[in-house]
Coordinates of C-alpha atoms and ligand atoms in Angstrom, one line a residue:
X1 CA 130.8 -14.9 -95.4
X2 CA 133.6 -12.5 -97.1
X3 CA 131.9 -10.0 -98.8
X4 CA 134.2 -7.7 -101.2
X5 CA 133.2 -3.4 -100.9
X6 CA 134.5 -1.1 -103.5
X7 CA 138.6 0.6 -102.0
X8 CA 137.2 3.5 -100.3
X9 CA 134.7 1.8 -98.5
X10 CA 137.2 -1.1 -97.4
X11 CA 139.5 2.1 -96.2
X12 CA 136.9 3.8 -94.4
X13 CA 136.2 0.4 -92.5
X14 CA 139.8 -0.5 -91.6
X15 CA 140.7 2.6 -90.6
X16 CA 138.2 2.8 -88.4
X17 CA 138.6 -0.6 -86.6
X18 CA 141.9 0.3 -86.6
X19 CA 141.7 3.3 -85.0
X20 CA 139.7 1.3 -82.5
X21 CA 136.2 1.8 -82.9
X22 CA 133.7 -0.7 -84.3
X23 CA 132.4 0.0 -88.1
X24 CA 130.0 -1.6 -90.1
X25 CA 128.6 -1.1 -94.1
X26 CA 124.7 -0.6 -93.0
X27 CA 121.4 0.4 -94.7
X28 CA 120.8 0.7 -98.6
X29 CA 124.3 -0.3 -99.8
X30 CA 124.4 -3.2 -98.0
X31 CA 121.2 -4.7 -99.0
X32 CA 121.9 -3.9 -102.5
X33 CA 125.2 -5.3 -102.7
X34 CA 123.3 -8.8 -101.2
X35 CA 120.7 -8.4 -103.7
X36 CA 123.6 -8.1 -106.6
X37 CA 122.7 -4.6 -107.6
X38 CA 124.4 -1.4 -108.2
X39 CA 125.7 0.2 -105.2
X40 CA 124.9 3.7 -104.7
X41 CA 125.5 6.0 -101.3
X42 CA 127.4 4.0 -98.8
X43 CA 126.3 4.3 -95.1
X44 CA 128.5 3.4 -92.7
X45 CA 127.5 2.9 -88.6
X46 CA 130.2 3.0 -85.9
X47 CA 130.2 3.6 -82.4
X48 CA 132.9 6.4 -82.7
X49 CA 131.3 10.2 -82.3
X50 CA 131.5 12.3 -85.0
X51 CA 134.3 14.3 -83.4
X52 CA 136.1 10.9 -83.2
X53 CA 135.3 9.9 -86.9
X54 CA 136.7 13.8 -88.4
X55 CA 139.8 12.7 -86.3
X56 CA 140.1 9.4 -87.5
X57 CA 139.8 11.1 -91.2
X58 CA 141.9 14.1 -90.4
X59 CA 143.0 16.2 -93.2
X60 CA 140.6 15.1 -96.2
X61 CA 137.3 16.0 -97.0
X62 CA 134.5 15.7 -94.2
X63 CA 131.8 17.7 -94.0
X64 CA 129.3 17.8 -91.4
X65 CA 126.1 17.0 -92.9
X66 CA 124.0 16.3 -90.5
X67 CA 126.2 16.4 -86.8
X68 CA 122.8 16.2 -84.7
X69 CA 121.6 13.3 -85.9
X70 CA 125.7 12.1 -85.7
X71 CA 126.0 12.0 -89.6
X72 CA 129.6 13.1 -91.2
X73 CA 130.2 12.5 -94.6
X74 CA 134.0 11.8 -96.4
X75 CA 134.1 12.8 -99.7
X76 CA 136.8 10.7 -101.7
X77 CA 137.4 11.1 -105.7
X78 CA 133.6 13.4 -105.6
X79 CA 131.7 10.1 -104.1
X80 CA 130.0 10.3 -100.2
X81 CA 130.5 7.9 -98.1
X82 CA 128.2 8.6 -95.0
X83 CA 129.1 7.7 -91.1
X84 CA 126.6 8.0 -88.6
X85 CA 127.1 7.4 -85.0
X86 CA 125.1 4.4 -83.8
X87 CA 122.0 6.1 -82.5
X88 CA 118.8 4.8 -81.1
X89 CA 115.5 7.1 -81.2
X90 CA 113.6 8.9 -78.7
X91 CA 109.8 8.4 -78.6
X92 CA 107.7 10.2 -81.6
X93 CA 104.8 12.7 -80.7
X94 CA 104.2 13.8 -84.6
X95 CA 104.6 10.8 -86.8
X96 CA 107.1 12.4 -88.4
X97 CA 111.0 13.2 -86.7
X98 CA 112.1 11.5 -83.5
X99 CA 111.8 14.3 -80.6
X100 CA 115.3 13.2 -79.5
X101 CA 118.1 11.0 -80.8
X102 CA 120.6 9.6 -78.3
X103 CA 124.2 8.3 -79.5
X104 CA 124.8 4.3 -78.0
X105 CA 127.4 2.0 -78.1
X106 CA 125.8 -1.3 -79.6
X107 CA 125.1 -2.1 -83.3
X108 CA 121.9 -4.3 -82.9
X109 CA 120.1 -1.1 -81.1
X110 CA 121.5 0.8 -83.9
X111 CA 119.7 -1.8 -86.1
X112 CA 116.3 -1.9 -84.3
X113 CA 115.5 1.8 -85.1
X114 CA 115.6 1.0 -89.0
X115 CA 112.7 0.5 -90.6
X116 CA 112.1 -2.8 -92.6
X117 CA 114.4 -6.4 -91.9
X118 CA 116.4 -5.6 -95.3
X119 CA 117.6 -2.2 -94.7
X120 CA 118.6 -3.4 -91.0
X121 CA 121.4 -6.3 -91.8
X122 CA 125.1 -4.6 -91.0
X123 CA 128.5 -6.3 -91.9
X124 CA 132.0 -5.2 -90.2
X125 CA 135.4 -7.3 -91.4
X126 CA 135.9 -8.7 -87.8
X127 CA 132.5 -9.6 -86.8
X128 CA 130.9 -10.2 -90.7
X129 CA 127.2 -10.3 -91.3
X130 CA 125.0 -9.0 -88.0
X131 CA 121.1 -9.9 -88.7
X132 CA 119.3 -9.9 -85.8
X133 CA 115.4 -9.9 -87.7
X134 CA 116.2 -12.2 -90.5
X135 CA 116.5 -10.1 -93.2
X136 CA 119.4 -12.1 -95.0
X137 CA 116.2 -14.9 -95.6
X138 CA 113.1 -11.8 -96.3
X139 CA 115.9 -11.1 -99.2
X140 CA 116.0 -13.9 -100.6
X141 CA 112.6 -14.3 -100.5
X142 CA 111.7 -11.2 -101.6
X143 CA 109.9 -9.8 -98.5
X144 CA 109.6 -6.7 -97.3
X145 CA 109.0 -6.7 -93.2
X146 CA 109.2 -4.2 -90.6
X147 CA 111.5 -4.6 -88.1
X148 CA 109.8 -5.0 -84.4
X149 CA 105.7 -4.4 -84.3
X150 CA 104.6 -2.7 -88.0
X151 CA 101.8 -0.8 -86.3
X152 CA 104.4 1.3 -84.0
X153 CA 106.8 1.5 -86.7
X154 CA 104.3 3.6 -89.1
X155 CA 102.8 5.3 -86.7
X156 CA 106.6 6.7 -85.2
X157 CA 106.8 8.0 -88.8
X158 CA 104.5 7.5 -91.3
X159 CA 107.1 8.3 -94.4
X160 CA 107.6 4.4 -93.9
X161 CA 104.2 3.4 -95.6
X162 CA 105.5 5.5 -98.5
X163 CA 108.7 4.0 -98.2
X164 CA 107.8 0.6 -98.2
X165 CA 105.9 0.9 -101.3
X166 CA 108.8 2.5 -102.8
X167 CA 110.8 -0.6 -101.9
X168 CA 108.1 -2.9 -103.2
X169 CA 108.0 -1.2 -106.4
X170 CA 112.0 -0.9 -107.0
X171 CA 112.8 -4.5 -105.7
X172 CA 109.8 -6.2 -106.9
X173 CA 108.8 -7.5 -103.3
X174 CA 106.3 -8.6 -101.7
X175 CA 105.0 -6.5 -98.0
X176 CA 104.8 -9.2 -95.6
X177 CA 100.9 -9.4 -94.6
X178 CA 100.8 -8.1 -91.1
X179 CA 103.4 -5.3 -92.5
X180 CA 100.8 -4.8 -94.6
X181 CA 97.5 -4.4 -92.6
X182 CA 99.6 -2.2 -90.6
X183 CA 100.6 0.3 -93.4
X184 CA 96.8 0.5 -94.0
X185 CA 96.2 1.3 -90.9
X186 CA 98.3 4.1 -90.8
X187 CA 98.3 5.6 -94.3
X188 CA 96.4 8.3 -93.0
X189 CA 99.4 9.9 -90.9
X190 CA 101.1 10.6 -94.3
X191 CA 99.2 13.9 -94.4
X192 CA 101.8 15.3 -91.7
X193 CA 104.6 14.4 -94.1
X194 CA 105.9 17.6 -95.5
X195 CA 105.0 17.1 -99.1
X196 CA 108.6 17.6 -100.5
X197 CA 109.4 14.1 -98.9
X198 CA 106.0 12.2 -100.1
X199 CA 106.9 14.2 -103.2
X200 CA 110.3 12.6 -103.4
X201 CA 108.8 8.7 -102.4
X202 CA 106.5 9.0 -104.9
X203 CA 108.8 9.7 -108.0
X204 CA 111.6 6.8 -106.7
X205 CA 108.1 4.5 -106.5
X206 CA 106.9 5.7 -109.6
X207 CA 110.3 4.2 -111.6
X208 CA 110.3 1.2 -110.2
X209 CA 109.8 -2.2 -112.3
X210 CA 107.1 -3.6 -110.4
X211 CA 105.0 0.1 -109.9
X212 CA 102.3 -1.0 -112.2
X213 CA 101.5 -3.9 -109.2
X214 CA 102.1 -1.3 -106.2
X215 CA 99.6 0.8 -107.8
X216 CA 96.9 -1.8 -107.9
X217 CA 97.5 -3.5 -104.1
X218 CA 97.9 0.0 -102.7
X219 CA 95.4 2.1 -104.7
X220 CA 93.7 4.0 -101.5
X221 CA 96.8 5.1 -100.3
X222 CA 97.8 6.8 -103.4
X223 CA 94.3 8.4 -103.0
X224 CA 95.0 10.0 -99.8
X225 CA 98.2 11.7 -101.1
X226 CA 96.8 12.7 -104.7
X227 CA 92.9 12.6 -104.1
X228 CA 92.4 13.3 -108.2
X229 CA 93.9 9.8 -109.1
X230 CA 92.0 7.2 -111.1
X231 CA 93.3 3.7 -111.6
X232 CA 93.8 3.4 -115.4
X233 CA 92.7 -0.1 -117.3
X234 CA 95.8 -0.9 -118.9
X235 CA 99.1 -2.3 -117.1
X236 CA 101.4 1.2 -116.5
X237 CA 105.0 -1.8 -117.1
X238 CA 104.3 -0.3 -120.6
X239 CA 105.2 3.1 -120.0
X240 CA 109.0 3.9 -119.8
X241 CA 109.4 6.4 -117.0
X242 CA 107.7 8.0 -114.0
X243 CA 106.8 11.1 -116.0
X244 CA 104.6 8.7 -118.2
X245 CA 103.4 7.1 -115.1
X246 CA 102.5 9.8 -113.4
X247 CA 100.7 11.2 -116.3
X248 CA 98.8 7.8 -116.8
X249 CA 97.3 8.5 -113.2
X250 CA 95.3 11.6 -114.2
X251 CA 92.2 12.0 -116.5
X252 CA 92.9 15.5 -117.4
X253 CA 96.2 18.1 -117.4
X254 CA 94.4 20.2 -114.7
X255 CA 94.1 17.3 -112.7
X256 CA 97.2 16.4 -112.6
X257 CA 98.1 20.2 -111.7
X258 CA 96.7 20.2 -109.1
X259 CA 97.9 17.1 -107.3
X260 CA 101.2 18.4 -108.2
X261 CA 101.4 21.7 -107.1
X262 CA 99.9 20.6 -103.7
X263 CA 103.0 18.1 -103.8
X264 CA 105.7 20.6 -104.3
X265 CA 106.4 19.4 -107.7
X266 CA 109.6 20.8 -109.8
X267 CA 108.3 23.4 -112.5
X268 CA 109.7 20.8 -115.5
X269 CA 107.1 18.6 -113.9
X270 CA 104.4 19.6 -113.3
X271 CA 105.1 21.5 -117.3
X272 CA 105.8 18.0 -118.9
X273 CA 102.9 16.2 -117.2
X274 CA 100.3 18.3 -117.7
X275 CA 101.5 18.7 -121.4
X276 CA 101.6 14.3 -121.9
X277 CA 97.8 15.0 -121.1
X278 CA 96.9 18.5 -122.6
X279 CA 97.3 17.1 -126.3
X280 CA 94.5 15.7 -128.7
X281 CA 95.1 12.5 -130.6
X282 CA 98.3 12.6 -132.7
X283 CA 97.6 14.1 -136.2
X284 CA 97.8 12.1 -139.2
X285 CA 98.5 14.4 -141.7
X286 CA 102.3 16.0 -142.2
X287 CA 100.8 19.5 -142.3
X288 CA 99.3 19.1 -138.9
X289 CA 102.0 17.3 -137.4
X290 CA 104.2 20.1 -138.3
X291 CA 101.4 22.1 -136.0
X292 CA 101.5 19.8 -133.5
X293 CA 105.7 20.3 -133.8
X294 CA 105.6 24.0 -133.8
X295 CA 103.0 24.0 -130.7
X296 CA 105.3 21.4 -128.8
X297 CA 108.7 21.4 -129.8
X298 CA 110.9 18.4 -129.4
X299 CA 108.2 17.3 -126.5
X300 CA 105.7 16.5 -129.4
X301 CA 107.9 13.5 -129.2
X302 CA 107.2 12.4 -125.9
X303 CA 103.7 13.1 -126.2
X304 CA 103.2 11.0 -129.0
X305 CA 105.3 8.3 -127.5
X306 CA 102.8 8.6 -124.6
X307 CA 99.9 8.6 -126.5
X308 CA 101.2 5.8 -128.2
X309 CA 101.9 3.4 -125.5
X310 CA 99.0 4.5 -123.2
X311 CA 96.6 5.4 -125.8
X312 CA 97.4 2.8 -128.4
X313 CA 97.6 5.5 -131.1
X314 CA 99.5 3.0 -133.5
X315 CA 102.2 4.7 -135.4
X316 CA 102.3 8.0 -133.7
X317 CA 105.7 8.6 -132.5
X318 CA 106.8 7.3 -136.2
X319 CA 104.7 9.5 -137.8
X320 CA 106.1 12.7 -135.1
X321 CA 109.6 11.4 -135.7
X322 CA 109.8 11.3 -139.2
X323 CA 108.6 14.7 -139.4
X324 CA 111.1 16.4 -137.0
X325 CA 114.0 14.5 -138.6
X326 CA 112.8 15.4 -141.9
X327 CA 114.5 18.9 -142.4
X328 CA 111.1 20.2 -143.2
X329 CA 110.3 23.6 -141.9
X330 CA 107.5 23.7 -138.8
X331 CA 108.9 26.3 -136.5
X332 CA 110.1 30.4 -136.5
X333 CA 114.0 29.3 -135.9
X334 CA 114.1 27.2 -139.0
X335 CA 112.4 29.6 -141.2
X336 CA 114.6 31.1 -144.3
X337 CA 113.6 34.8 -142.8
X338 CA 114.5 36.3 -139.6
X339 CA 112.8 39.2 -137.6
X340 CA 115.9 41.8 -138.9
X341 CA 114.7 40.6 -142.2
X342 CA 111.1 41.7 -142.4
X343 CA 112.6 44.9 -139.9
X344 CA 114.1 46.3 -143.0
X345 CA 111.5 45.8 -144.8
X346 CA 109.8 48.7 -142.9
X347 CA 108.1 46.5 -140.3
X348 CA 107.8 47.1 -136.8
X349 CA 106.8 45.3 -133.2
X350 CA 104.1 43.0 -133.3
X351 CA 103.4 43.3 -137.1
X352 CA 107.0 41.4 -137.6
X353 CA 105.7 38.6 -135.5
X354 CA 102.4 38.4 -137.3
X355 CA 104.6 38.3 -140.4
X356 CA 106.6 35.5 -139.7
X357 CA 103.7 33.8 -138.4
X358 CA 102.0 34.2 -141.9
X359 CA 104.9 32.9 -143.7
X360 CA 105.1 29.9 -141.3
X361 CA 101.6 28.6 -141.9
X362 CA 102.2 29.8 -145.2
X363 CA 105.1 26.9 -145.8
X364 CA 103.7 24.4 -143.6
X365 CA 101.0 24.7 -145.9
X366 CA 103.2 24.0 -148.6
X367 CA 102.3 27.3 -150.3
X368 CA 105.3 28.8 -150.4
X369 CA 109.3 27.5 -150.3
X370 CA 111.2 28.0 -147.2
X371 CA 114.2 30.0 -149.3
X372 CA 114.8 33.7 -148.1
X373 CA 113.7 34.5 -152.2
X374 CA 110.7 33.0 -152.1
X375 CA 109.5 34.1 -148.9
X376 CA 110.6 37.8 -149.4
X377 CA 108.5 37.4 -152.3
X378 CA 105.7 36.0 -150.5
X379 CA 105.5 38.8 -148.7
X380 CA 103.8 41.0 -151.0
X381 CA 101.3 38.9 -151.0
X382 CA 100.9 39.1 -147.4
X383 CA 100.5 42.9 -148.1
X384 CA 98.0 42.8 -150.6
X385 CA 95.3 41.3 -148.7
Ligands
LIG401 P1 118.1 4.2 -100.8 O1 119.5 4.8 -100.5 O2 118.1 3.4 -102.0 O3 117.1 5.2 -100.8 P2 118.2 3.2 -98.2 O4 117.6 2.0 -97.6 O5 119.7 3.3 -98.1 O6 117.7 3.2 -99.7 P3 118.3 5.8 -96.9 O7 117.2 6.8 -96.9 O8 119.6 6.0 -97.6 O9 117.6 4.5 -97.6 O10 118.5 5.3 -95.4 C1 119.6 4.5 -95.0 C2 119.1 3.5 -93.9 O11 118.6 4.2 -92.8 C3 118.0 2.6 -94.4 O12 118.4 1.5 -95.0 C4 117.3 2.3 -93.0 O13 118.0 1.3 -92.3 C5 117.5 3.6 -92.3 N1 116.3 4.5 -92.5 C6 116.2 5.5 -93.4 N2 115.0 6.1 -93.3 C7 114.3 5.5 -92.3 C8 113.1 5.7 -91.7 N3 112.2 6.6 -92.1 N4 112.8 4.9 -90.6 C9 113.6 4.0 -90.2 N5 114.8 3.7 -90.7 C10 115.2 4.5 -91.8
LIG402 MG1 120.9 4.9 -98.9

């Protein structure tokens, strides 16, 4: 089998070989390419040292990223292209990091350390495809396996239950039933995973075509990282991203706080999650939409998108849209007056905010025009009362 990588990638491969040294396309890229998808991040293995590999790529962009675990990365036209060392692993005492890792010379040991058969096929131009644990056929057939005994492999690090979900949810595969059992019996080690990392699974899971399924099969383990989750009725395919979907798995906004902050989340987050579940149904009305738009902003959108889909509001982010495209007035910034504006008319500090306030609700009432003449009038009336 010939298999075609994009120019760098064929350079960094023949000028390795050349050079001497054995080099193989390894890991993610790999499996993708087989599986027809977009390739992202290629990994490279070779049995050159890192020293050896900055030598063979004298001159151009490498940068050390990680030289202890025997990881250098070329940079060619802005895109990585990572080369590790084959390694093999010491033993693990914390379910989390090898305590050692030891640089070898052969590419199956290389390939016995990785974690499921898919992610452990390599392919070099001399030798083509190596596949020691069959993971050319689990492709095909759409399995996900662990490479060697599952119940060692999640208990040397116990990322891999979260990582094997991930894969099950992007790929759309099935976990292979004694992989299976064994990530069950070990899901409880993911509470020594630094929560930036189950952070990180859990959002890559969360996009993935075939979450709504993951969720269901694997239900307790999502318990044990987020202990304020509750499996929602309806099928989460429906929802368009893992914001949504992570939303979908909370009853209220603190909830979901909660979960998230323990996790490390980003601010946006944590912000745009607990606000898809913060809101009341969707408005009817024009007058309260515009509320609903000067509350929320352009997120009103996604909110009603959400309750939408999830909450079968019919019509709702139709109803949002049309408002916010309409021109009409529902926040400060599009308000004929300005804060100078009611300045010189004598006001100061917070009564210029309660002003423009008034005049807001006054035209999203549709008491008064939003022209700078009308709502300079309006303001007597304000006065008056
Ligand atoms: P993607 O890049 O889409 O996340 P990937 O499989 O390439 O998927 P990486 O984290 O880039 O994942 O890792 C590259 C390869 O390193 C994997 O395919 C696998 O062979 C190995 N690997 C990564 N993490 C682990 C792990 N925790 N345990 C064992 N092997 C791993
Ligand atoms: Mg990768």
């Amino acid at each position: 089998m010939n298999l075609s990588f994009d120019k760098t990638t064929e350079y960094v491969l023949n000028s390795l070989e050349e050079a001497g040294f054995d080099a193989y396309v390894v890991g993610g890229s790999l499996r993708d390419l087989l599986l027809g998808m977009e390739v992202h991040d290629t990994d490279i293995a070779t049995n050159a040292l890192p020293a050896q590999v900055k030598e063979v790529f004298k001159g151009q962009n490498v940068i050390e990223t990680g030289l202890k675990h025997g990881t250098v990365t070329l940079v060619v036209d802005h895109v990585p292209y990572e080369i590790t060392t084959f390694r093999t692993e010491g033993p693990y005492s914390d379910s989390r990091r090898p305590d050692a890792v030891y640089f070898i010379d052969s590419i199956e040991e290389d390939l016995k350390r990785r974690d499921f058969t898919v992610n452990a096929i390599a392919y070099s131009k001399s030798r083509g495809l190596v596949d020691l644990f069959g993971g050319v056929a689990d492709l095909k057939n759409k399995v996900l396996r662990a490479v060697g005994d599952p119940a060692k492999r999640f208990s040397e690090d116990a990322l891999r239950v979260l990582r094997a979900m991930r894969f099950a949810s992007v790929l759309g595969f099935e976990i292979e039933p004694n992989t299976k059992a064994a990530l069950f019996a070990h899901a409880e080690r993911l509470k020594k995973i630094a929560a930036e990392r189950v952070y990180s699974e859990l959002m890559r899971m969360l996009g993935g075509k075939s979450f709504d399924g993951v969720l269901r099969e694997f239900f307790p383990v999502f318990q044990l990282i987020m202990p304020e989750v509750f499996l929602p009725e309806k099928d989460l395919s429906v929802l368009p991203d893992a914001h949504f979907r992570l939303a979908a798995l909370f009853s209220t906004a603190a909830d979901a706080k909660t979960a998230l902050r323990r996790l490390k989340a980003d601010n946006h987050t944590v912000k745009k999650v607990s606000a898809l579940l913060e809101s009341a149904p969707v408005p009817t009305k024009d007058t309260e939409i515009k509320y609903f738009l000067s509350r929320y902003g352009s997120g009103a959108l996604e909110i009603s998108l959400f309750r939408e889909l999830f909450y079968d509001e019919k019509g709702a982010y139709a109803r949002v849209k049309a408002v916010y495209e309409s021109g009409e007035c529902y926040s400060l910034a599009q308000l004929a007056v300005n804060g100078s504006d009611i300045v010189n008319l004598g006001y100061t500090g917070r009564e210029t905010g309660l002003v423009l306030n008034k005049l807001l609700d006054m035209v999203i009432q549709g008491n008064v025009k939003n022209t700078k003449e009308a709502l300079l009038n309006a303001i007597k009336n304000i006065d008056n009362r």
